[in-house]
Short mmCIF file of C-alpha atoms and ligand atoms in Angstrom, two decimals:
data_model
loop_
_atom_site.label_atom_id
_atom_site.label_comp_id
_atom_site.label_asym_id
_atom_site.label_seq_id
_atom_site.Cartn_x
_atom_site.Cartn_y
_atom_site.Cartn_z
CA MET A 230 121.39 96.71 133.82
CA SER A 231 123.41 95.22 130.96
CA ALA A 232 123.44 96.49 127.38
CA PRO A 233 121.24 94.55 124.98
CA THR A 234 122.43 92.51 122.03
CA PRO A 235 120.19 91.42 119.17
CA PRO A 236 120.49 87.62 119.04
CA VAL A 237 119.17 87.41 115.54
CA TRP A 238 120.02 84.89 112.86
CA GLU A 239 118.85 84.49 109.26
CA LEU A 240 117.07 81.46 107.89
CA SER A 241 118.26 79.88 104.64
CA SER A 242 115.94 80.22 101.66
CA GLU A 243 115.07 76.51 102.00
CA GLU A 244 114.15 76.97 105.67
CA LEU A 245 112.07 80.02 104.80
CA ALA A 246 110.21 78.20 102.06
CA ALA A 247 109.53 75.22 104.35
CA LYS A 248 108.15 77.46 107.10
CA ALA A 249 105.97 79.42 104.67
CA ALA A 250 104.62 76.17 103.17
CA ALA A 251 103.86 74.74 106.63
CA ALA A 252 102.00 77.91 107.62
CA ARG A 253 99.96 77.83 104.41
CA LYS A 254 99.06 74.19 104.97
CA ALA A 255 98.03 74.91 108.57
CA GLY A 256 95.88 77.77 107.30
CA LEU A 257 94.04 75.46 104.91
CA THR A 258 93.01 73.23 107.83
CA TRP A 259 92.19 76.12 110.14
CA ARG A 260 89.94 77.96 107.69
CA ARG A 261 87.55 74.99 107.66
CA SER A 262 86.65 75.65 111.32
CA SER A 263 83.75 77.93 112.14
CA VAL A 264 84.22 81.37 113.67
CA THR A 265 82.84 80.05 116.97
CA GLN A 266 85.25 77.12 116.98
CA ARG A 267 88.16 79.44 116.27
CA ALA A 268 87.12 81.86 119.00
CA ASP A 269 86.83 78.98 121.49
CA ALA A 270 90.23 77.55 120.60
CA LEU A 271 91.93 80.94 120.70
CA ARG A 272 90.32 81.78 124.05
CA LYS A 273 91.85 78.58 125.44
CA VAL A 274 95.22 79.37 123.90
CA TRP A 275 95.11 82.76 125.60
CA ALA A 276 94.31 81.18 128.98
CA GLU A 277 97.47 79.05 128.62
CA LEU A 278 99.58 82.07 127.72
CA VAL A 279 98.24 83.98 130.72
CA ALA A 280 99.07 81.05 133.00
CA ARG A 281 102.67 81.12 131.70
CA ARG A 282 103.04 84.90 131.53
CA ALA A 283 105.85 85.08 134.09
CA GLU A 284 108.11 83.32 131.54
CA ALA A 285 107.19 85.79 128.82
CA ILE A 286 107.62 88.79 131.11
CA ALA A 287 111.14 87.62 132.01
CA VAL A 288 112.07 87.41 128.30
CA ILE A 289 110.44 90.78 127.53
CA ARG A 290 112.38 92.36 130.39
CA GLU A 291 115.68 90.91 129.22
CA GLU A 292 115.11 92.14 125.69
CA THR A 293 113.65 95.57 126.46
CA GLY A 294 114.51 96.47 130.06
CA LYS A 295 110.87 97.26 130.88
CA PRO A 296 109.76 97.37 134.51
CA ALA A 297 107.89 94.17 135.41
CA GLY A 298 104.63 95.98 136.15
CA GLU A 299 104.70 97.69 132.77
CA ALA A 300 105.44 94.45 130.94
CA GLU A 301 102.54 92.74 132.66
CA LEU A 302 99.92 95.48 132.54
CA VAL A 303 100.67 96.97 129.15
CA GLU A 304 101.73 93.90 127.16
CA PHE A 305 99.51 91.24 128.76
CA GLY A 306 96.77 93.46 130.20
CA SER A 307 96.04 95.15 126.87
CA ALA A 308 96.22 91.80 125.07
CA SER A 309 93.68 90.42 127.51
CA LEU A 310 91.22 93.19 126.65
CA LEU A 311 91.74 92.55 122.94
CA VAL A 312 91.05 88.83 123.37
CA ARG A 313 87.91 89.58 125.34
CA TYR A 314 86.58 92.05 122.80
CA PHE A 315 87.39 90.15 119.63
CA THR A 316 86.24 86.72 120.76
CA ALA A 317 82.94 88.24 121.90
CA ASN A 318 82.45 90.09 118.60
CA ALA A 319 83.95 87.71 116.04
CA GLU A 320 80.65 86.11 115.04
CA ARG A 321 78.93 89.48 114.62
CA VAL A 322 81.73 90.87 112.46
CA LEU A 323 82.81 87.79 110.51
CA GLY A 324 79.53 85.92 110.21
CA GLU A 325 77.61 85.79 106.94
CA ARG A 326 75.18 88.66 106.59
CA SER A 327 72.31 89.18 104.23
CA ALA A 328 72.47 92.05 101.78
CA TRP A 329 69.89 94.38 100.27
CA THR A 330 68.03 93.48 97.08
CA PRO A 331 65.36 95.48 95.19
CA TRP A 332 61.77 94.26 95.66
CA PHE A 333 61.61 92.68 92.20
CA PHE A 334 64.49 90.41 93.35
CA ALA A 335 62.16 88.97 96.00
CA ASN A 336 62.82 85.50 94.62
CA LYS A 337 66.59 85.88 95.14
CA ARG A 338 68.80 86.03 98.19
CA ALA A 339 71.88 88.18 98.52
CA SER A 340 74.51 87.77 101.22
CA VAL A 341 78.14 88.51 102.01
CA ARG A 342 80.56 85.97 103.38
CA ARG A 343 83.95 86.75 104.81
CA LEU A 344 86.66 84.36 103.66
CA PRO A 345 90.13 84.24 105.22
CA ARG A 346 92.86 85.67 103.02
CA GLY A 347 95.25 82.77 103.63
CA VAL A 348 98.58 83.79 105.11
CA ILE A 349 98.97 87.11 106.89
CA GLY A 350 102.47 88.58 107.17
CA ILE A 351 102.98 90.55 110.37
CA ILE A 352 106.12 92.68 110.52
CA ALA A 353 106.53 94.12 113.98
CA PRO A 354 108.69 96.65 115.85
CA TRP A 355 110.57 96.27 119.14
CA ASN A 356 108.66 98.66 121.40
CA LEU A 357 105.77 96.34 122.37
CA PRO A 358 107.35 92.99 121.52
CA PHE A 359 104.54 90.83 122.84
CA LEU A 360 101.43 92.99 122.49
CA ILE A 361 101.75 94.04 118.86
CA PRO A 362 102.69 90.63 117.40
CA PHE A 363 100.21 88.78 119.60
CA GLY A 364 97.31 91.17 119.08
CA ASP A 365 97.71 91.21 115.31
CA ALA A 366 98.31 87.45 115.05
CA PHE A 367 95.31 86.77 117.27
CA CYS A 368 92.96 88.79 115.04
CA ALA A 369 94.44 87.30 111.87
CA MET A 370 93.93 83.75 113.19
CA LEU A 371 90.46 84.53 114.50
CA ALA A 372 89.58 85.54 110.95
CA GLY A 373 90.77 82.10 109.76
CA ASN A 374 94.30 82.80 108.58
CA ALA A 375 97.77 81.48 109.23
CA VAL A 376 100.44 83.96 110.32
CA LEU A 377 104.07 84.53 109.40
CA LEU A 378 105.50 86.81 112.05
CA LYS A 379 108.71 88.76 111.48
CA PRO A 380 109.63 90.36 114.81
CA SER A 381 112.20 93.09 115.26
CA GLU A 382 115.70 91.69 115.41
CA TRP A 383 115.86 93.24 118.90
CA THR A 384 112.95 91.25 120.28
CA THR A 385 113.20 87.90 118.52
CA ARG A 386 113.18 85.83 121.69
CA THR A 387 109.86 87.25 122.87
CA ALA A 388 108.32 86.26 119.53
CA LEU A 389 109.87 82.80 119.73
CA TRP A 390 108.43 82.38 123.22
CA LEU A 391 105.01 83.25 121.81
CA GLU A 392 105.39 80.79 118.93
CA SER A 393 106.48 77.96 121.19
CA ALA A 394 103.88 78.67 123.91
CA VAL A 395 101.10 78.69 121.31
CA ALA A 396 102.39 75.49 119.70
CA SER A 397 102.66 73.70 123.03
CA THR A 398 98.92 74.14 123.68
CA GLY A 399 98.27 71.73 120.79
CA LEU A 400 95.02 73.61 120.15
CA LEU A 401 95.90 75.04 116.73
CA PRO A 402 97.19 73.36 113.54
CA GLU A 403 100.97 73.01 113.63
CA GLY A 404 102.69 76.02 112.09
CA LEU A 405 99.59 78.27 112.16
CA LEU A 406 101.68 80.92 113.92
CA THR A 407 105.21 80.79 112.57
CA VAL A 408 108.03 83.18 113.45
CA ILE A 409 110.50 84.20 110.76
CA PRO A 410 113.52 85.65 112.56
CA GLY A 411 115.99 87.88 110.78
CA ARG A 412 116.52 91.41 109.52
CA ALA A 413 115.20 93.29 106.48
CA ALA A 414 115.64 90.29 104.14
CA ALA A 415 113.44 88.20 106.43
CA GLY A 416 110.80 90.94 106.33
CA GLU A 417 110.93 90.94 102.54
CA ALA A 418 110.57 87.15 102.48
CA VAL A 419 107.49 87.46 104.69
CA ILE A 420 105.95 89.98 102.29
CA ASP A 421 106.62 87.64 99.37
CA ALA A 422 105.09 84.62 101.13
CA SER A 423 101.95 86.36 102.46
CA ASP A 424 98.56 87.33 101.03
CA LEU A 425 98.30 90.51 103.11
CA VAL A 426 100.90 92.32 105.18
CA LEU A 427 100.34 94.25 108.39
CA PHE A 428 103.45 96.33 108.98
CA THR A 429 104.13 98.33 112.13
CA GLY A 430 107.27 100.42 112.20
CA SER A 431 108.89 103.55 110.90
CA THR A 432 107.50 105.57 108.01
CA ALA A 433 110.70 105.03 105.98
CA THR A 434 110.54 101.24 106.19
CA GLY A 435 106.78 101.35 105.68
CA ARG A 436 107.30 102.98 102.30
CA SER A 437 109.56 100.18 101.10
CA VAL A 438 107.19 97.51 102.46
CA ALA A 439 104.30 99.19 100.60
CA ALA A 440 106.33 99.34 97.39
CA ARG A 441 107.23 95.65 97.58
CA GLY A 442 103.61 94.74 98.30
CA ALA A 443 102.35 96.93 95.45
CA ALA A 444 104.69 95.27 92.97
CA GLN A 445 102.98 91.98 93.80
CA LEU A 446 99.48 93.50 94.06
CA LYS A 447 99.33 92.57 97.75
CA PRO A 448 97.38 94.65 100.23
CA VAL A 449 99.53 96.26 102.92
CA ILE A 450 98.25 97.80 106.14
CA LEU A 451 100.71 100.35 107.48
CA GLU A 452 100.89 101.46 111.12
CA LEU A 453 103.70 104.00 111.19
CA GLY A 454 105.31 106.67 113.27
CA GLY A 455 103.78 109.83 114.67
CA LYS A 456 104.40 113.00 116.60
CA PRO A 457 101.29 113.09 118.82
CA PRO A 458 100.53 116.54 120.20
CA ARG A 459 98.79 117.20 123.47
CA ILE A 460 96.88 120.45 123.59
CA VAL A 461 96.25 121.75 127.09
CA GLY A 462 93.65 124.50 127.34
CA ALA A 463 93.68 127.21 129.98
CA ASP A 464 90.61 125.50 131.44
CA ALA A 465 92.13 121.99 131.52
CA PRO A 466 91.65 119.85 134.61
CA ARG A 467 95.07 120.49 136.14
CA GLU A 468 95.88 117.32 138.06
CA ARG A 469 94.69 115.01 135.29
CA ALA A 470 96.36 117.02 132.53
CA SER A 471 99.75 117.05 134.25
CA ALA A 472 99.63 113.42 135.44
CA GLY A 473 98.40 112.34 132.01
CA ALA A 474 101.22 114.20 130.28
CA VAL A 475 103.84 112.44 132.40
CA TRP A 476 102.21 109.03 131.97
CA GLY A 477 101.64 109.51 128.26
CA ALA A 478 105.17 110.73 127.58
CA LEU A 479 107.14 108.38 129.80
CA SER A 480 105.27 105.06 129.66
CA ASN A 481 107.41 102.46 127.94
CA ASN A 482 110.28 104.94 128.34
CA GLY A 483 108.54 107.14 125.77
CA GLN A 484 108.77 104.45 123.10
CA LEU A 485 105.08 104.44 122.23
CA CYS A 486 103.78 105.52 118.86
CA VAL A 487 100.74 107.14 120.49
CA GLY A 488 102.70 108.52 123.44
CA VAL A 489 102.84 112.24 124.16
CA GLU A 490 105.58 113.61 121.90
CA ARG A 491 104.94 117.35 122.44
CA VAL A 492 102.72 119.47 124.64
CA PHE A 493 101.18 122.80 123.68
CA VAL A 494 99.82 124.74 126.65
CA GLU A 495 97.67 127.85 126.52
CA ALA A 496 99.57 130.73 128.13
CA PRO A 497 97.40 131.22 131.26
CA ALA A 498 97.90 127.56 132.26
CA TYR A 499 101.58 127.25 131.30
CA ASP A 500 103.36 128.00 134.61
CA ALA A 501 101.08 125.88 136.79
CA PHE A 502 101.16 123.01 134.29
CA VAL A 503 104.96 123.05 134.09
CA GLU A 504 105.27 123.16 137.87
CA LYS A 505 103.03 120.12 138.31
CA VAL A 506 104.72 118.15 135.53
CA ARG A 507 108.14 118.95 136.96
CA ALA A 508 107.14 117.71 140.41
CA ARG A 509 105.65 114.53 138.99
CA VAL A 510 108.74 113.75 136.91
CA ALA A 511 110.99 114.39 139.92
CA ALA A 512 108.97 111.87 141.94
CA LEU A 513 109.45 109.03 139.43
CA ARG A 514 111.58 106.05 140.43
CA LEU A 515 114.32 105.37 137.92
CA PRO A 516 116.33 102.23 137.19
CA PRO A 517 118.20 100.48 138.66
CA ALA A 518 115.55 100.67 141.43
CA ALA A 519 113.72 97.32 141.47
CA ASP A 520 110.34 99.08 141.46
CA ALA A 521 111.31 101.65 138.82
CA ASP A 522 108.47 103.47 137.02
CA VAL A 523 110.36 103.82 133.75
CA GLY A 524 112.77 101.56 131.89
CA ARG A 525 115.59 101.89 129.41
CA PHE A 526 115.84 102.31 125.66
CA VAL A 527 115.44 99.14 123.65
CA PHE A 528 117.23 100.13 120.48
CA PRO A 529 120.73 101.70 120.87
CA PRO A 530 120.52 104.24 117.98
CA GLN A 531 117.42 105.63 119.68
CA PHE A 532 119.50 106.70 122.67
CA GLU A 533 121.80 108.83 120.53
CA ARG A 534 118.89 110.26 118.54
CA VAL A 535 117.16 111.48 121.70
CA GLN A 536 120.37 112.96 123.11
CA ALA A 537 120.92 114.79 119.80
CA GLN A 538 117.37 116.22 119.92
CA LEU A 539 117.96 117.49 123.46
CA GLU A 540 121.23 119.10 122.38
CA ASP A 541 119.46 120.74 119.43
CA ALA A 542 116.79 122.10 121.80
CA ARG A 543 119.40 123.48 124.22
CA ARG A 544 121.26 125.14 121.37
CA LYS A 545 118.07 126.82 120.20
CA GLY A 546 117.25 128.26 123.61
CA ALA A 547 115.18 125.65 125.44
CA LEU A 548 115.62 124.92 129.11
CA VAL A 549 116.20 121.17 129.46
CA ILE A 550 115.56 119.79 132.93
CA GLY A 551 116.81 116.23 133.42
CA GLY A 552 117.87 114.13 130.47
CA GLU A 553 121.17 113.12 132.07
CA VAL A 554 122.85 109.97 130.85
CA ILE A 555 122.63 107.45 133.71
CA ASP A 556 124.31 104.52 131.97
CA ARG A 557 125.17 104.84 128.30
CA ALA A 558 126.05 101.18 127.83
CA GLY A 559 122.86 100.17 129.62
CA LEU A 560 120.83 102.67 127.52
CA LEU A 561 119.54 104.50 130.58
CA MET A 562 118.65 108.18 130.55
CA ALA A 563 116.81 110.35 133.08
CA PRO A 564 113.47 111.66 131.73
CA ALA A 565 113.77 115.16 130.29
CA LEU A 566 111.42 118.13 130.47
CA VAL A 567 112.08 120.60 127.66
CA LEU A 568 110.70 124.03 128.52
CA ASN A 569 110.28 127.01 126.20
CA ALA A 570 110.18 124.54 123.30
CA ALA A 571 109.64 126.05 119.85
CA MET A 572 108.69 124.79 116.40
CA ASP A 573 112.22 125.15 115.02
CA MET A 574 113.43 122.41 117.37
CA ALA A 575 113.64 118.79 116.25
CA VAL A 576 112.06 117.74 119.54
CA MET A 577 108.82 119.48 118.42
CA THR A 578 108.70 118.23 114.84
CA GLU A 579 110.54 114.88 114.50
CA GLU A 580 109.54 111.65 116.18
CA THR A 581 111.50 111.38 119.46
CA PHE A 582 110.46 107.96 120.81
CA GLY A 583 112.13 108.55 124.16
CA PRO A 584 111.48 109.87 127.70
CA VAL A 585 111.13 113.52 126.76
CA ILE A 586 108.33 116.03 127.46
CA PRO A 587 108.71 119.17 125.34
CA VAL A 588 106.35 121.93 126.42
CA MET A 589 105.56 124.97 124.30
CA LYS A 590 103.48 127.98 125.29
CA VAL A 591 100.76 129.04 122.80
CA ASP A 592 98.28 131.90 122.90
CA ARG A 593 95.35 129.76 121.87
CA ALA A 594 94.70 126.07 121.33
CA GLU A 595 93.83 126.78 117.68
CA GLU A 596 97.42 127.92 117.15
CA ALA A 597 98.59 124.53 118.46
CA VAL A 598 96.21 122.78 116.05
CA ALA A 599 97.85 124.61 113.15
CA PHE A 600 101.32 123.57 114.37
CA ALA A 601 100.18 119.98 114.83
CA ASN A 602 98.63 119.79 111.38
CA SER A 603 101.65 121.34 109.67
CA GLY A 604 103.78 118.18 109.97
CA ALA A 605 103.83 115.02 107.89
CA HIS A 606 102.45 112.76 110.62
CA GLY A 607 98.84 112.27 111.66
CA LEU A 608 98.67 109.39 114.11
CA ALA A 609 97.09 110.63 117.34
CA ALA A 610 96.43 113.74 119.41
CA SER A 611 94.78 114.70 122.65
CA VAL A 612 92.89 117.73 123.85
CA TRP A 613 92.65 118.70 127.51
CA THR A 614 89.87 121.07 128.52
CA SER A 615 86.85 121.12 130.77
CA ASP A 616 84.69 122.43 127.91
CA ALA A 617 83.28 119.45 126.01
CA GLU A 618 82.10 121.54 123.06
CA ARG A 619 85.51 123.11 122.64
CA ALA A 620 87.13 119.68 122.82
CA ALA A 621 84.84 118.41 120.06
CA ARG A 622 85.61 121.45 117.90
CA LEU A 623 89.36 121.07 118.32
CA ALA A 624 89.21 117.33 117.73
CA GLU A 625 87.45 117.91 114.45
CA LEU A 626 90.22 120.25 113.30
CA LEU A 627 93.08 117.88 114.09
CA GLU A 628 94.29 115.77 111.14
CA VAL A 629 94.88 112.51 113.01
CA GLY A 630 93.44 109.01 113.14
CA MET A 631 92.94 108.94 116.91
CA ILE A 632 91.91 111.58 119.44
CA GLY A 633 91.84 111.58 123.22
CA VAL A 634 89.78 114.10 125.15
CA ASN A 635 91.26 114.45 128.63
CA GLU A 636 92.65 111.03 127.85
CA PRO A 637 96.13 109.91 126.83
CA GLY A 638 96.68 107.31 124.11
CA THR A 639 95.00 104.21 125.48
CA HIS A 640 93.13 103.44 122.27
CA TYR A 641 95.20 100.39 121.43
CA ALA A 642 93.79 98.25 124.23
CA LEU A 643 90.20 98.79 123.10
CA GLY A 644 89.54 96.41 120.25
CA SER A 645 86.33 98.30 119.52
CA LEU A 646 88.31 101.32 118.25
CA PRO A 647 89.97 101.28 114.82
CA PHE A 648 93.65 102.04 115.42
CA GLY A 649 95.78 103.88 112.88
CA GLY A 650 96.85 107.18 111.43
CA VAL A 651 96.47 109.48 108.46
CA LYS A 652 99.07 111.19 106.25
CA SER A 653 102.55 109.67 106.78
CA SER A 654 101.38 107.80 109.87
CA GLY A 655 99.72 104.97 108.04
CA LEU A 656 97.28 103.35 105.70
CA TRP A 657 94.11 101.50 106.78
CA ARG A 658 93.46 100.37 110.33
CA ARG A 659 94.00 97.54 112.74
CA HIS A 660 91.29 96.77 115.35
CA GLY A 661 87.63 97.73 115.20
CA ASP A 662 85.31 95.94 112.78
CA GLU A 663 87.32 97.20 109.83
CA GLY A 664 90.59 95.91 111.29
CA LEU A 665 89.20 92.40 111.73
CA LEU A 666 87.51 92.46 108.33
CA ALA A 667 90.80 93.47 106.70
CA PHE A 668 92.07 89.95 107.39
CA THR A 669 89.28 88.57 105.19
CA GLN A 670 88.00 88.96 101.65
CA ALA A 671 84.37 89.55 100.91
CA GLN A 672 82.62 86.86 98.89
CA SER A 673 79.34 88.23 97.57
CA LEU A 674 76.67 85.64 97.04
CA LEU A 675 73.51 86.05 94.95
CA GLU A 676 71.22 83.02 94.87
CA HIS A 677 68.17 82.62 92.66
CA GLU A 678 65.60 80.75 94.80
CA TRP A 679 62.31 80.37 92.87
CA PRO A 680 60.89 79.46 90.44
CA LEU A 681 63.98 77.39 89.91
CA ASP A 682 63.62 76.61 86.24
CA MET A 683 62.43 79.90 84.81
CA PRO A 684 64.60 82.54 83.04
CA ASP A 685 64.41 86.11 84.34
CA PRO A 686 62.18 88.33 82.20
CA TRP A 687 65.02 90.74 81.33
CA TRP A 688 67.15 88.04 79.74
CA PHE A 689 67.21 87.55 75.96
CA PRO A 690 65.21 87.98 73.79
CA ARG A 691 64.56 91.61 74.78
CA ASP A 692 60.80 92.18 74.67
CA PRO A 693 59.84 95.91 74.24
CA ARG A 694 56.92 95.54 76.72
CA ILE A 695 59.24 94.14 79.39
CA VAL A 696 61.77 96.87 78.64
CA ALA A 697 59.06 99.51 79.27
CA ILE A 698 58.18 97.93 82.62
CA LEU A 699 61.81 97.62 83.55
CA ARG A 700 62.40 101.29 82.82
CA ARG A 701 59.75 102.18 85.39
CA LEU A 702 61.10 99.70 87.95
CA LEU A 703 64.62 101.01 87.53
CA GLY A 704 63.60 104.65 87.87
CA LEU A 705 64.37 105.55 84.24
CA PRO A 706 61.24 107.40 83.10
P1 LIG B 821 111.50 99.78 111.66
O1 LIG B 821 110.73 100.39 110.55
O2 LIG B 821 112.96 99.98 111.70
O3 LIG B 821 111.28 98.20 111.68
C1 LIG B 821 110.00 97.61 111.79
C2 LIG B 821 110.10 96.16 111.34
O4 LIG B 821 110.39 96.10 109.95
C3 LIG B 821 111.22 95.38 112.03
O5 LIG B 821 110.81 94.06 112.26
C4 LIG B 821 112.32 95.44 110.99
O6 LIG B 821 113.27 94.43 111.11
C5 LIG B 821 111.50 95.26 109.72
N1 LIG B 821 112.16 95.69 108.49
C6 LIG B 821 113.24 96.50 108.34
N2 LIG B 821 113.48 96.69 107.01
C7 LIG B 821 112.56 95.99 106.32
C8 LIG B 821 112.29 95.79 104.94
N3 LIG B 821 113.02 96.37 103.98
N4 LIG B 821 111.26 95.00 104.58
C9 LIG B 821 110.47 94.41 105.52
N5 LIG B 821 110.70 94.56 106.87
C10 LIG B 821 111.72 95.35 107.26
O7 LIG B 821 110.80 100.30 113.00
P2 LIG B 821 111.26 100.04 114.50
O8 LIG B 821 111.35 98.58 114.77
O9 LIG B 821 112.45 100.88 114.77
O10 LIG B 821 109.98 100.59 115.31
C11 LIG B 821 109.84 101.92 115.70
C12 LIG B 821 108.85 102.63 114.81
O11 LIG B 821 107.61 101.95 114.85
C13 LIG B 821 108.56 104.04 115.27
O12 LIG B 821 108.59 104.92 114.17
C14 LIG B 821 107.13 103.96 115.81
O13 LIG B 821 106.44 105.16 115.74
C15 LIG B 821 106.55 102.90 114.97
N6 LIG B 821 105.39 102.29 115.62
C16 LIG B 821 104.15 102.52 115.10
C17 LIG B 821 103.02 101.99 115.73
C18 LIG B 821 101.65 102.19 115.15
O14 LIG B 821 100.77 101.40 115.47
N7 LIG B 821 101.41 103.20 114.34
C19 LIG B 821 103.13 101.18 116.96
C20 LIG B 821 104.48 100.99 117.38
C21 LIG B 821 105.57 101.53 116.73
P3 LIG B 821 114.63 94.72 111.97
O15 LIG B 821 114.21 95.09 113.34
O16 LIG B 821 115.32 93.44 111.92
O17 LIG B 821 115.33 95.84 111.26
#
């Protein structure tokens, strides 16, 4: 497998301005369509993308080195579920709804409309180069907006495939989904040209995106990094807990924000859990096998960061099984199991984003909750136990935006679930009703219906008898 190169180029400021203007113009046409019309058009666009998915999968594989099955099931399969959910629910969420009025407003009608914001800036990372940009752009367009998409410099060609495949359907106004390739400056240009920004990436970059948005009073949704813990109770279902740990930690070569980044196991279950995980990792097929289960790193600095974390763990007394460099130039590393992990090791506290499963023994799950909550991140966590009440209790204690109970991080594919973190892992949510509504602004409507040509009694001049009645009506005795 060859080493990747980022084929990125920067647009001139004139090209940027022209693209931003074209997107805005497309948005003005698009927002005139009804929610149902948009959902119908976007459903058809999706059908065309699905029919051409082999092309996209080839590009994704070249840019990221993912196994074909993973590219298809995770990137396209999850997107398919999102399309299904959001098109079916768009009218319910985005449609006009009537609002409460007091009884003495019986001659008036209150309602709330959801208006598109205009242009949504989507700044995306490299780990899910199709799913994240597509899913966010799809929701933004469903809500009536145009999209400026700034992909990672490492996955520009996947984004360009998406842009061109969408355009070639001829079903959407030209320029409605526009890719802005480039590096940080392109991201900044997208913030400047958008009405709302949805940023997915590291916490450090997220801070600067938020600061730039704040200076322009622009809303910014931040989906940032995490250090998801998995807490395995002594009573956990053993096969599922071990298989789920391996799948959660090694899917996408560990480059998943909600992947398993560290495992805390209650002492009585530790040995059996480790044994099962070890056997499952040993059975994985690695590249260059054509049917490999795991892929390579996407982003070269990530390779060195993970190797450095493993070295730090070894130095501090952990037993590292696996983790060998298979092909440094090709960014290939064997998955690593880090046993006897401890909280002074970077692998237990800093985001790893690689094929590593650190396992730490704890006396009680509550101890693991305290460790998990002590860090800056709060994206996701999972609890593994056969006691539902205990799971609910532990879930309540964990300071995270998403919880799995005997379930790894599959939340993203379910559009019904708001997706996002707390603390340094993010601000606001994508997905769910609130994620779709975030791409709109509320317009509150209050209409006086009858009698049309009569002032309301509480208008001027203020009559003391009316004031007395009003006091009673308003609950001001
Ligand atoms: P980065 O923060 O490095 O980059 C994210 C995006 O921001 C890229 O497109 C990048 O462009 C762009 N960018 C860089 N600098 C700026 C800037 N100053 N202004 C605007 N845009 C800028 O993250 P990665 O791409 O390395 O992604 C990995 C991170 O993403 C991990 O921390 C992971 O946890 C997180 N993540 C979070 C998810 C979530 O939903 N919470 C989901 C997936 C990943 P360029 O690539 O050209 O530098």
